CSV table of C-alpha atoms (C1' of nucleotides) in Angstrom, one decimal:
chain,number,residue,atom,x,y,z
C,1,MET,CA,139.4,7.4,102.1
C,2,LYS,CA,138.0,4.2,100.8
C,3,THR,CA,134.2,3.3,101.0
C,4,LYS,CA,134.4,-0.3,102.3
C,5,ILE,CA,132.4,-0.3,105.1
C,6,SER,CA,130.1,-3.4,104.4
C,7,ALA,CA,126.8,-3.7,106.3
C,8,THR,CA,127.1,-0.5,108.7
C,9,ARG,CA,126.1,2.9,107.6
C,10,PRO,CA,128.2,4.0,104.4
C,11,MET,CA,129.9,6.8,106.3
C,12,LYS,CA,129.1,8.6,109.3
C,13,MET,CA,128.9,12.1,107.7
C,14,PRO,CA,126.8,11.3,104.6
C,15,VAL,CA,124.2,9.5,106.7
C,16,GLN,CA,123.9,12.4,109.0
C,17,ALA,CA,124.1,14.8,106.1
C,18,ARG,CA,121.5,13.2,104.3
C,19,SER,CA,119.5,12.7,107.1
C,20,ILE,CA,119.4,16.7,107.8
C,21,LEU,CA,118.6,17.3,104.3
C,22,THR,CA,115.7,14.9,104.4
C,23,ASN,CA,114.5,16.6,107.7
C,24,GLU,CA,114.8,20.0,106.4
C,25,ALA,CA,113.1,18.9,102.9
C,26,ILE,CA,110.0,17.6,105.1
C,27,PHE,CA,109.8,21.1,107.2
C,28,GLU,CA,110.1,22.9,103.9
C,29,ALA,CA,107.3,21.0,102.2
C,30,THR,CA,105.3,21.4,105.6
C,31,ILE,CA,105.6,25.2,105.3
C,32,GLN,CA,104.6,25.0,101.7
C,33,VAL,CA,101.4,22.8,102.3
C,34,LEU,CA,100.7,25.2,105.5
C,35,LEU,CA,100.7,28.2,103.2
C,36,ASN,CA,98.8,26.8,100.2
C,37,LEU,CA,96.3,24.6,102.0
C,38,GLY,CA,96.1,26.0,105.4
C,39,ALA,CA,96.3,24.0,108.8
C,40,SER,CA,93.2,22.0,108.0
C,41,GLY,CA,94.4,21.2,104.4
C,42,LEU,CA,97.5,19.6,105.5
C,43,THR,CA,98.1,15.6,105.1
C,44,THR,CA,101.2,13.6,105.8
C,45,THR,CA,100.6,12.5,102.3
C,46,LYS,CA,100.8,15.9,100.6
C,47,VAL,CA,103.9,16.9,102.9
C,48,ALA,CA,105.6,13.7,101.8
C,49,ASP,CA,104.8,14.2,98.1
C,50,ARG,CA,105.9,17.8,98.1
C,51,ALA,CA,109.1,16.8,100.2
C,52,GLY,CA,109.9,13.9,97.5
C,53,VAL,CA,109.7,10.9,99.9
C,54,SER,CA,106.9,8.5,100.7
C,55,VAL,CA,104.8,8.5,104.0
C,56,GLY,CA,106.6,5.9,105.4
C,57,THR,CA,109.7,7.9,105.4
C,58,LEU,CA,108.2,10.9,106.9
C,59,TYR,CA,107.1,8.5,109.8
C,60,GLN,CA,110.6,7.7,110.4
C,61,TYR,CA,111.3,11.5,111.0
C,62,PHE,CA,108.5,12.0,113.1
C,63,PRO,CA,106.4,10.1,115.0
C,64,ASN,CA,103.1,11.4,113.9
C,65,LYS,CA,101.4,14.7,112.3
C,66,GLN,CA,101.3,16.5,115.4
C,67,ALA,CA,104.9,16.0,116.4
C,68,LEU,CA,105.8,17.5,112.8
C,69,LEU,CA,103.7,20.6,113.2
C,70,SER,CA,104.7,21.0,116.9
C,71,ALA,CA,108.5,20.8,115.6
C,72,LEU,CA,107.7,23.4,112.9
C,73,LEU,CA,106.2,25.6,115.5
C,74,LYS,CA,109.0,25.1,118.0
C,75,ARG,CA,111.4,26.3,115.6
C,76,HIS,CA,109.6,29.3,114.5
C,77,LEU,CA,109.2,30.2,118.4
C,78,GLU,CA,112.7,29.5,119.0
C,79,TYR,CA,113.9,32.0,116.7
C,80,VAL,CA,111.0,35.0,117.5
C,81,VAL,CA,112.2,34.3,121.3
C,82,ALA,CA,116.1,34.3,120.3
C,83,CYS,CA,114.9,38.0,118.6
C,84,VAL,CA,113.5,39.0,121.5
C,85,GLU,CA,116.3,37.7,124.0
C,86,GLN,CA,118.5,39.6,121.8
C,87,ALA,CA,116.9,42.9,122.0
C,88,CYS,CA,116.8,42.4,125.7
C,89,VAL,CA,120.7,42.2,125.8
C,90,SER,CA,121.1,45.1,123.5
C,91,ALA,CA,118.7,47.3,125.7
C,92,ARG,CA,120.5,46.4,129.0
C,93,GLY,CA,120.8,49.6,131.3
C,94,ARG,CA,118.9,51.7,128.9
C,95,SER,CA,115.9,54.1,129.5
C,96,THR,CA,112.5,52.4,130.1
C,97,ASP,CA,111.6,53.9,126.4
C,98,ILE,CA,114.5,52.2,124.8
C,99,MET,CA,113.6,49.0,126.4
C,100,ALA,CA,109.9,49.2,125.6
C,101,ALA,CA,110.7,50.1,122.1
C,102,SER,CA,113.4,47.3,121.6
C,103,VAL,CA,111.2,44.5,122.8
C,104,VAL,CA,108.1,45.5,121.1
C,105,ASP,CA,109.9,46.2,117.8
C,106,ALA,CA,112.0,42.6,118.0
C,107,PHE,CA,108.7,41.0,118.7
C,108,ILE,CA,106.8,42.7,115.7
C,109,ASP,CA,109.8,42.4,113.3
C,110,ALA,CA,110.3,38.6,114.1
C,111,LYS,CA,106.5,38.0,113.7
C,112,PHE,CA,106.1,40.1,110.4
C,113,GLU,CA,109.3,38.6,108.5
C,114,ARG,CA,106.8,36.1,107.2
C,115,PRO,CA,103.4,37.2,108.1
C,116,GLU,CA,101.4,34.3,106.3
C,117,PHE,CA,103.5,31.7,108.1
C,118,SER,CA,103.0,33.3,111.5
C,119,ARG,CA,99.5,33.6,110.7
C,120,VAL,CA,99.0,30.1,109.9
C,121,LEU,CA,101.0,28.8,113.0
C,122,TYR,CA,98.4,30.1,115.3
C,123,SER,CA,96.2,27.0,114.7
C,124,VAL,CA,99.3,24.8,115.5
C,125,ALA,CA,100.0,26.6,118.6
C,126,ALA,CA,96.4,26.4,119.8
C,127,GLU,CA,96.5,22.6,119.5
C,128,LEU,CA,97.6,20.4,122.9
C,129,GLY,CA,101.2,19.9,121.4
C,130,GLY,CA,101.5,23.8,120.6
C,131,GLN,CA,100.2,25.1,123.9
C,132,SER,CA,103.2,23.6,125.9
C,133,ILE,CA,105.7,25.0,123.4
C,134,VAL,CA,104.1,28.4,123.7
C,135,ALA,CA,104.2,28.1,127.3
C,136,ALA,CA,107.9,27.0,127.3
C,137,MET,CA,108.7,30.0,124.6
C,138,MET,CA,106.8,32.6,127.2
C,139,GLN,CA,108.9,31.6,130.1
C,140,ARG,CA,111.8,31.9,128.3
C,141,THR,CA,111.2,35.3,127.2
C,142,GLN,CA,109.9,36.3,130.7
C,143,LEU,CA,113.5,35.3,132.0
C,144,ALA,CA,114.9,37.7,129.2
C,145,LEU,CA,112.7,40.2,130.5
C,146,CYS,CA,113.5,39.9,134.0
C,147,ASP,CA,117.4,40.2,133.2
C,148,LEU,CA,116.6,43.5,131.3
C,149,LEU,CA,114.3,45.0,134.0
C,150,ALA,CA,116.8,44.1,136.7
C,151,SER,CA,119.6,46.1,134.6
C,152,HIS,CA,117.7,49.6,134.9
C,153,HIS,CA,119.9,51.7,136.9
C,154,ASP,CA,117.5,54.1,138.5
C,155,SER,CA,114.2,52.3,138.8
C,156,ARG,CA,113.0,48.9,140.7
C,157,PHE,CA,110.0,47.4,139.2
C,158,GLY,CA,108.2,45.5,141.8
C,159,ASP,CA,107.6,41.8,141.3
C,160,LEU,CA,109.5,41.0,138.3
C,161,LYS,CA,108.1,37.7,137.8
C,162,VAL,CA,104.5,39.5,137.3
C,163,VAL,CA,105.8,42.4,135.6
C,164,SER,CA,107.5,40.4,132.8
C,165,PHE,CA,104.6,38.1,132.5
C,166,VAL,CA,102.2,41.2,131.8
C,167,MET,CA,104.6,42.5,129.4
C,168,ALA,CA,105.3,39.4,127.4
C,169,THR,CA,101.7,38.4,127.3
C,170,SER,CA,100.1,41.7,126.7
C,171,VAL,CA,102.1,42.2,123.2
C,172,VAL,CA,100.9,39.1,121.8
C,173,GLY,CA,97.2,39.9,121.5
C,174,PRO,CA,97.8,43.0,119.3
C,175,VAL,CA,100.3,41.3,117.1
C,176,GLN,CA,98.1,38.2,116.8
C,177,ALA,CA,95.2,40.6,115.5
C,178,LEU,CA,97.5,42.6,113.5
C,179,LEU,CA,98.5,39.6,111.8
C,180,THR,CA,94.8,37.9,111.1
C,181,ALA,CA,92.6,41.0,110.7
C,182,GLU,CA,94.7,42.5,107.6
C,183,VAL,CA,94.7,46.0,108.9
C,184,SER,CA,96.1,49.0,106.8
C,185,LEU,CA,99.8,49.8,107.0
C,186,ASN,CA,99.0,53.2,108.6
C,187,MET,CA,97.3,51.5,111.2
C,188,GLN,CA,99.9,49.0,111.9
C,189,ASP,CA,102.5,51.8,112.5
C,190,ALA,CA,100.1,53.3,114.7
C,191,ILE,CA,99.8,50.4,116.7
C,192,ARG,CA,103.3,49.7,117.1
C,193,LEU,CA,103.8,53.3,118.3
C,194,GLN,CA,101.0,52.6,120.6
C,195,LEU,CA,102.2,49.4,121.8
C,196,ARG,CA,105.7,50.9,122.7
C,197,LYS,CA,103.5,53.6,124.5
C,198,MET,CA,101.5,51.3,126.5
C,199,ILE,CA,104.7,49.3,127.8
C,200,VAL,CA,106.4,52.4,128.7
C,201,ALA,CA,103.5,53.7,130.5
C,202,TYR,CA,102.9,50.5,132.4
C,203,LEU,CA,106.8,50.3,133.4
C,204,GLN,CA,106.9,53.5,134.8
C,205,SER,CA,103.6,53.3,136.7
C,206,VAL,CA,105.1,50.3,138.4
C,207,SER,CA,108.5,51.6,138.8
C,208,SER,CA,110.3,53.3,141.8
C,209,GLN,CA,113.2,55.0,142.4
C,210,ALA,CA,116.3,52.5,143.3
C,211,ALA,CA,118.4,55.3,144.9
C,212,MET,CA,117.0,55.5,148.2
C,213,GLY,CA,114.0,53.8,149.3
C,214,GLN,CA,110.5,53.0,147.6
C,215,ALA,CA,107.2,54.9,147.7
S,1,MET,CA,43.3,21.5,121.8
S,2,LYS,CA,43.2,18.3,119.4
S,3,THR,CA,46.1,16.8,117.4
S,4,LYS,CA,44.4,16.3,114.2
S,5,ILE,CA,47.1,17.8,111.8
S,6,SER,CA,47.6,15.6,109.1
S,7,ALA,CA,50.7,15.5,106.9
S,8,THR,CA,52.1,19.0,107.9
S,9,ARG,CA,54.3,19.6,111.1
S,10,PRO,CA,52.2,18.3,113.8
S,11,MET,CA,51.6,22.0,115.7
S,12,LYS,CA,53.7,25.2,114.9
S,13,MET,CA,55.1,25.8,118.5
S,14,PRO,CA,56.1,22.0,119.2
S,15,VAL,CA,58.1,21.5,116.3
S,16,GLN,CA,60.3,24.6,116.9
S,17,ALA,CA,60.4,24.1,120.6
S,18,ARG,CA,61.6,20.5,119.8
S,19,SER,CA,64.2,21.9,117.3
S,20,ILE,CA,65.2,24.3,119.8
S,21,LEU,CA,65.7,21.4,122.1
S,22,THR,CA,67.8,19.3,120.1
S,23,ASN,CA,69.6,22.2,118.9
S,24,GLU,CA,70.4,22.7,122.7
S,25,ALA,CA,71.1,19.2,123.2
S,26,ILE,CA,73.6,19.2,120.4
S,27,PHE,CA,75.2,22.1,122.1
S,28,GLU,CA,75.5,20.5,125.4
S,29,ALA,CA,77.0,17.3,124.2
S,30,THR,CA,79.3,19.2,122.2
S,31,ILE,CA,80.6,21.1,125.1
S,32,GLN,CA,80.7,17.6,127.2
S,33,VAL,CA,82.7,16.1,124.7
S,34,LEU,CA,85.0,19.2,124.2
S,35,LEU,CA,85.9,19.2,127.9
S,36,ASN,CA,86.5,15.3,128.2
S,37,LEU,CA,88.1,14.7,125.0
S,38,GLY,CA,89.5,18.2,123.6
S,39,ALA,CA,89.0,19.5,120.5
S,40,SER,CA,91.3,17.1,118.7
S,41,GLY,CA,89.1,13.9,120.2
S,42,LEU,CA,85.8,15.2,119.3
S,43,THR,CA,83.7,13.4,116.9
S,44,THR,CA,80.7,14.3,115.1
S,45,THR,CA,79.6,10.7,116.2
S,46,LYS,CA,80.4,11.1,119.6
S,47,VAL,CA,78.5,14.4,119.9
S,48,ALA,CA,75.4,12.9,118.2
S,49,ASP,CA,75.7,9.9,120.7
S,50,ARG,CA,76.1,11.9,123.5
S,51,ALA,CA,73.1,14.4,122.3
S,52,GLY,CA,70.8,11.2,121.9
S,53,VAL,CA,70.5,11.5,118.1
S,54,SER,CA,72.0,10.1,115.1
S,55,VAL,CA,74.7,11.6,113.2
S,56,GLY,CA,72.4,12.2,110.3
S,57,THR,CA,70.0,14.6,112.8
S,58,LEU,CA,73.2,16.2,113.9
S,59,TYR,CA,73.9,17.3,110.1
S,60,GLN,CA,70.3,18.8,109.7
S,61,TYR,CA,71.2,21.1,112.5
S,62,PHE,CA,74.4,21.8,111.3
S,63,PRO,CA,76.1,21.7,107.7
S,64,ASN,CA,79.4,20.3,109.0
S,65,LYS,CA,81.7,20.2,112.1
S,66,GLN,CA,83.3,23.5,111.9
S,67,ALA,CA,80.0,25.1,111.7
S,68,LEU,CA,79.1,23.3,114.9
S,69,LEU,CA,82.2,24.4,116.7
S,70,SER,CA,82.0,27.9,115.2
S,71,ALA,CA,78.6,28.5,116.4
S,72,LEU,CA,79.5,27.3,119.7
S,73,LEU,CA,82.6,29.5,119.9
S,74,LYS,CA,80.3,32.3,118.4
S,75,ARG,CA,77.8,31.7,121.4
S,76,HIS,CA,80.6,31.9,124.1
S,77,LEU,CA,82.3,35.4,122.7
S,78,GLU,CA,78.7,36.8,122.3
S,79,TYR,CA,78.3,36.5,125.8
S,80,VAL,CA,81.8,37.6,126.9
S,81,VAL,CA,81.4,40.7,124.8
S,82,ALA,CA,78.1,41.2,126.0
S,83,CYS,CA,79.7,41.3,129.4
S,84,VAL,CA,82.2,43.5,128.6
S,85,GLU,CA,79.6,46.1,126.6
S,86,GLN,CA,77.7,45.9,129.9
S,87,ALA,CA,81.0,47.1,131.7
S,88,CYS,CA,81.5,49.8,129.2
S,89,VAL,CA,78.0,51.3,129.6
S,90,SER,CA,78.5,51.1,133.7
S,91,ALA,CA,81.6,53.0,133.6
S,92,ARG,CA,80.7,55.8,131.1
S,93,GLY,CA,81.9,59.2,132.4
S,94,ARG,CA,83.6,57.7,135.3
S,95,SER,CA,87.5,58.0,136.1
S,96,THR,CA,90.0,56.1,133.8
S,97,ASP,CA,90.7,54.1,136.9
S,98,ILE,CA,87.2,52.5,136.9
S,99,MET,CA,87.1,52.4,133.5
S,100,ALA,CA,90.4,50.3,132.9
S,101,ALA,CA,89.0,48.1,136.1
S,102,SER,CA,85.4,47.8,134.9
S,103,VAL,CA,86.7,46.4,131.3
S,104,VAL,CA,89.6,44.3,132.5
S,105,ASP,CA,87.5,42.6,135.3
S,106,ALA,CA,84.4,42.0,133.2
S,107,PHE,CA,86.7,40.3,130.8
S,108,ILE,CA,88.4,38.3,133.2
S,109,ASP,CA,85.3,37.4,135.0
S,110,ALA,CA,83.6,36.1,132.1
S,111,LYS,CA,86.6,34.1,130.8
S,112,PHE,CA,86.8,32.5,134.1
S,113,GLU,CA,83.2,31.6,134.6
S,114,ARG,CA,84.0,28.3,132.9
S,115,PRO,CA,87.7,28.3,132.7
S,116,GLU,CA,88.2,24.9,130.9
S,117,PHE,CA,85.7,25.5,128.4
S,118,SER,CA,87.3,29.0,127.7
S,119,ARG,CA,90.8,27.1,127.2
S,120,VAL,CA,89.5,24.4,125.0
S,121,LEU,CA,87.7,27.0,122.9
S,122,TYR,CA,91.1,28.6,122.0
S,123,SER,CA,91.8,25.8,119.3
S,124,VAL,CA,88.3,26.5,117.7
S,125,ALA,CA,89.0,30.0,117.7
S,126,ALA,CA,92.4,29.6,115.9
S,127,GLU,CA,90.9,27.6,113.0
S,128,LEU,CA,89.7,29.3,109.8
S,129,GLY,CA,86.0,29.7,110.6
S,130,GLY,CA,86.9,30.7,114.3
S,131,GLN,CA,89.2,33.6,113.3
S,132,SER,CA,86.5,35.7,111.5
S,133,ILE,CA,84.1,35.2,114.4
S,134,VAL,CA,87.0,36.4,116.8
S,135,ALA,CA,87.6,39.6,114.6
S,136,ALA,CA,83.7,40.2,114.5
S,137,MET,CA,83.5,40.1,118.1
S,138,MET,CA,86.9,42.4,118.6
S,139,GLN,CA,85.2,44.9,116.4
S,140,ARG,CA,82.1,44.9,118.5
S,141,THR,CA,84.4,45.3,121.7
S,142,GLN,CA,86.5,47.9,119.9
S,143,LEU,CA,83.2,49.9,119.4
S,144,ALA,CA,82.1,49.8,122.9
S,145,LEU,CA,85.4,51.0,124.1
S,146,CYS,CA,85.4,54.0,121.9
S,147,ASP,CA,81.8,54.8,123.3
S,148,LEU,CA,83.5,54.6,126.9
S,149,LEU,CA,86.4,56.6,126.1
S,150,ALA,CA,84.4,59.4,124.3
S,151,SER,CA,82.3,59.5,127.5
S,152,HIS,CA,85.2,60.6,129.6
S,153,HIS,CA,84.4,64.3,130.7
S,154,ASP,CA,87.8,65.7,131.1
S,155,SER,CA,90.2,63.8,128.6
S,156,ARG,CA,90.5,63.2,124.9
S,157,PHE,CA,92.5,60.0,124.2
S,158,GLY,CA,93.6,60.8,120.5
S,159,ASP,CA,92.8,58.1,117.9
S,160,LEU,CA,89.9,56.0,119.5
S,161,LYS,CA,90.1,53.6,117.0
S,162,VAL,CA,93.7,52.8,117.7
S,163,VAL,CA,93.4,53.1,121.5
S,164,SER,CA,90.5,50.9,121.6
S,165,PHE,CA,92.3,48.4,119.2
S,166,VAL,CA,95.2,48.3,121.5
S,167,MET,CA,93.1,48.0,124.7
S,168,ALA,CA,91.1,45.4,123.5
S,169,THR,CA,93.7,43.1,122.1
S,170,SER,CA,96.3,43.7,125.0
S,171,VAL,CA,94.4,41.9,127.7
S,172,VAL,CA,93.6,38.8,125.6
S,173,GLY,CA,96.9,37.7,125.7
S,174,PRO,CA,97.5,37.7,129.6
S,175,VAL,CA,94.0,36.2,130.2
S,176,GLN,CA,94.7,33.3,127.6
S,177,ALA,CA,98.2,32.7,129.3
S,178,LEU,CA,96.5,32.7,132.6
S,179,LEU,CA,94.1,30.1,131.4
S,180,THR,CA,96.2,27.6,129.8
S,181,ALA,CA,99.2,27.9,132.2
S,182,GLU,CA,97.7,27.1,135.3
S,183,VAL,CA,99.2,29.7,137.6
S,184,SER,CA,98.6,30.0,141.1
S,185,LEU,CA,95.6,31.9,142.5
S,186,ASN,CA,98.0,34.6,144.1
S,187,MET,CA,99.4,35.4,140.7
S,188,GLN,CA,96.2,35.4,139.0
S,189,ASP,CA,95.0,38.2,141.3
S,190,ALA,CA,98.4,39.9,141.1
S,191,ILE,CA,98.0,40.0,137.2
S,192,ARG,CA,94.4,41.1,137.3
S,193,LEU,CA,95.7,44.2,139.3
S,194,GLN,CA,98.6,44.8,137.1
S,195,LEU,CA,96.3,44.7,133.9
S,196,ARG,CA,94.4,47.2,135.2
S,197,LYS,CA,97.6,49.3,136.3
S,198,MET,CA,98.7,48.9,132.5
S,199,ILE,CA,95.5,49.9,131.1
S,200,VAL,CA,95.2,53.1,133.2
S,201,ALA,CA,98.8,53.7,132.6
S,202,TYR,CA,98.3,53.4,128.8
S,203,LEU,CA,95.0,55.4,128.9
S,204,GLN,CA,96.8,58.5,131.0
S,205,SER,CA,99.9,58.2,128.5
S,206,VAL,CA,97.7,58.9,125.5
S,207,SER,CA,95.2,61.4,127.2
S,208,SER,CA,94.9,65.2,126.9
S,209,GLN,CA,93.1,68.0,128.8
S,210,ALA,CA,89.8,68.4,127.0
S,211,ALA,CA,89.3,71.6,128.5
S,212,MET,CA,91.2,74.0,126.5
S,213,GLY,CA,93.9,72.5,124.1
S,214,GLN,CA,96.3,69.6,124.1
S,215,ALA,CA,99.7,69.1,125.2
V,1,DA,C1',119.8,-0.5,106.5
V,2,DC,C1',116.5,2.1,104.8
V,3,DC,C1',112.6,3.0,101.8
V,4,DT,C1',107.8,2.2,99.8
V,5,DG,C1',102.8,2.1,99.6
V,6,DA,C1',99.1,-1.1,100.0
V,7,DA,C1',96.1,-1.9,103.9
V,8,DC,C1',93.8,-0.7,108.3
V,9,DA,C1',91.2,1.7,111.3
V,10,DC,C1',88.8,5.7,111.9
V,11,DC,C1',86.5,10.1,110.7
V,12,DG,C1',83.3,13.4,108.2
V,13,DT,C1',79.4,13.5,105.5
V,14,DT,C1',75.8,11.6,102.7
V,15,DC,C1',71.3,9.6,101.1
V,16,DA,C1',68.5,5.4,100.3
V,17,DA,C1',65.5,3.3,103.3
V,18,DG,C1',62.5,3.3,107.1
V,19,DT,C1',58.6,5.8,110.2
P,1,DA,C1',58.2,15.2,107.1
P,2,DC,C1',61.7,13.6,109.7
P,3,DC,C1',65.0,10.5,111.5
P,4,DT,C1',68.4,6.5,111.0
P,5,DG,C1',72.6,4.2,110.3
P,6,DA,C1',75.1,1.8,106.6
P,7,DA,C1',78.2,3.2,102.8
P,8,DC,C1',81.7,6.2,100.9
P,9,DA,C1',85.7,9.0,100.6
P,10,DC,C1',89.6,10.3,102.8
P,11,DC,C1',93.1,10.6,106.3
P,12,DG,C1',96.8,9.4,109.8
P,13,DT,C1',99.5,5.4,110.8
P,14,DT,C1',101.6,0.7,110.1
P,15,DC,C1',104.5,-3.0,108.4
P,16,DA,C1',105.4,-6.7,105.1
P,17,DA,C1',107.5,-6.2,101.2
P,18,DG,C1',111.1,-4.8,98.5
P,19,DT,C1',116.5,-2.7,97.3
DNA sequence: ACCTGAACACCGTTCAAGT
DNA sequence: ACCTGAACACCGTTCAAGT
């Protein structure tokens, strides 16, 4: 239990713990700066100041500004995708209505947990580093949707790759518009219901009975 | 036909003509730099060089870099919206199938006329100045869609504001994914057909007979 | 070993000096 | 009148010098 390690790292745990702590402080600082000044006002120096470290230290944790923002975007999108994946699991084997509502609601709810944060991340997502992260997350979402659709007892939905692509991508536009356009709460709810309707209608229009053959 | 105007602008037309020409040269240079180096590699100096003017001159035409990019984005989106508006006019009074196909095709075709350009503009659209332009263009699109839907002889589609919002926004995600994810041509066509299907299915699911009452 | 922040290169923007 | 480009302020990134 002594602290007599000389030239190596003091102890294994503390070093990692401090490292994780600093990492988290930098993330949190980035979020704050992003919310206060927007993506265009974000500066590595401002982030470092807010996190209580020097710029040099920030660059030990992230190779450059884009990597920092990409990591933040990735963390956010991984959370959102995880929510959608969970909804997919929960709705396995249920009706198309429930499938559609679960997925739509999970996505909207995840994005609206911190609307301003979701909103400001769109500019990060549109940059080079962001686009590949978005693509990867979209891929994961489509996989989860394929699983979900395949679990339906009575129906086949045609080419699941295509159907899940359309399902996944068609909800992002409306939600982005909702987040950036500041529409009324009534309108928000109305649109959520309409989105469910749209996905249900789509699924039913591409579905065929699984029992015998298909139309 | 003489050129004897002393201290004022040489002639009215030539000045405007030269002005318009330079303006266009700057736009064209911006597009080229954007295509070659991406939004993150674009520099006002590079644009000015490519346009054959000095930075100072560029700043006489545009107050700052963001205004330049916003103007370019606006011009692009105005063209795209014009295409969609025209499709809406052409499909007035037709079946829901034709309405959906016209609008979806017009949007996809307009965006795919210069795919790389459309693609690189997403990062411009996500920035502060871009978001309000996108919102305004979305507004115009929704108006055109309301007109289109109202022209249907046999059906009412409920709250047109909401339905047109969902229609307009739900196609942007798939098309953006198509443009950024480099999917195969087969897949592209398949998705175009599916998008039509989705919009048709949605319109039919929210429609009711106009003749007597509604369900 | 790890942190610091002055220093460097580069970019957006301006404006005194040209024509 | 209009254009030019050196100059300025600021930002991303590095690295010699500290502890």
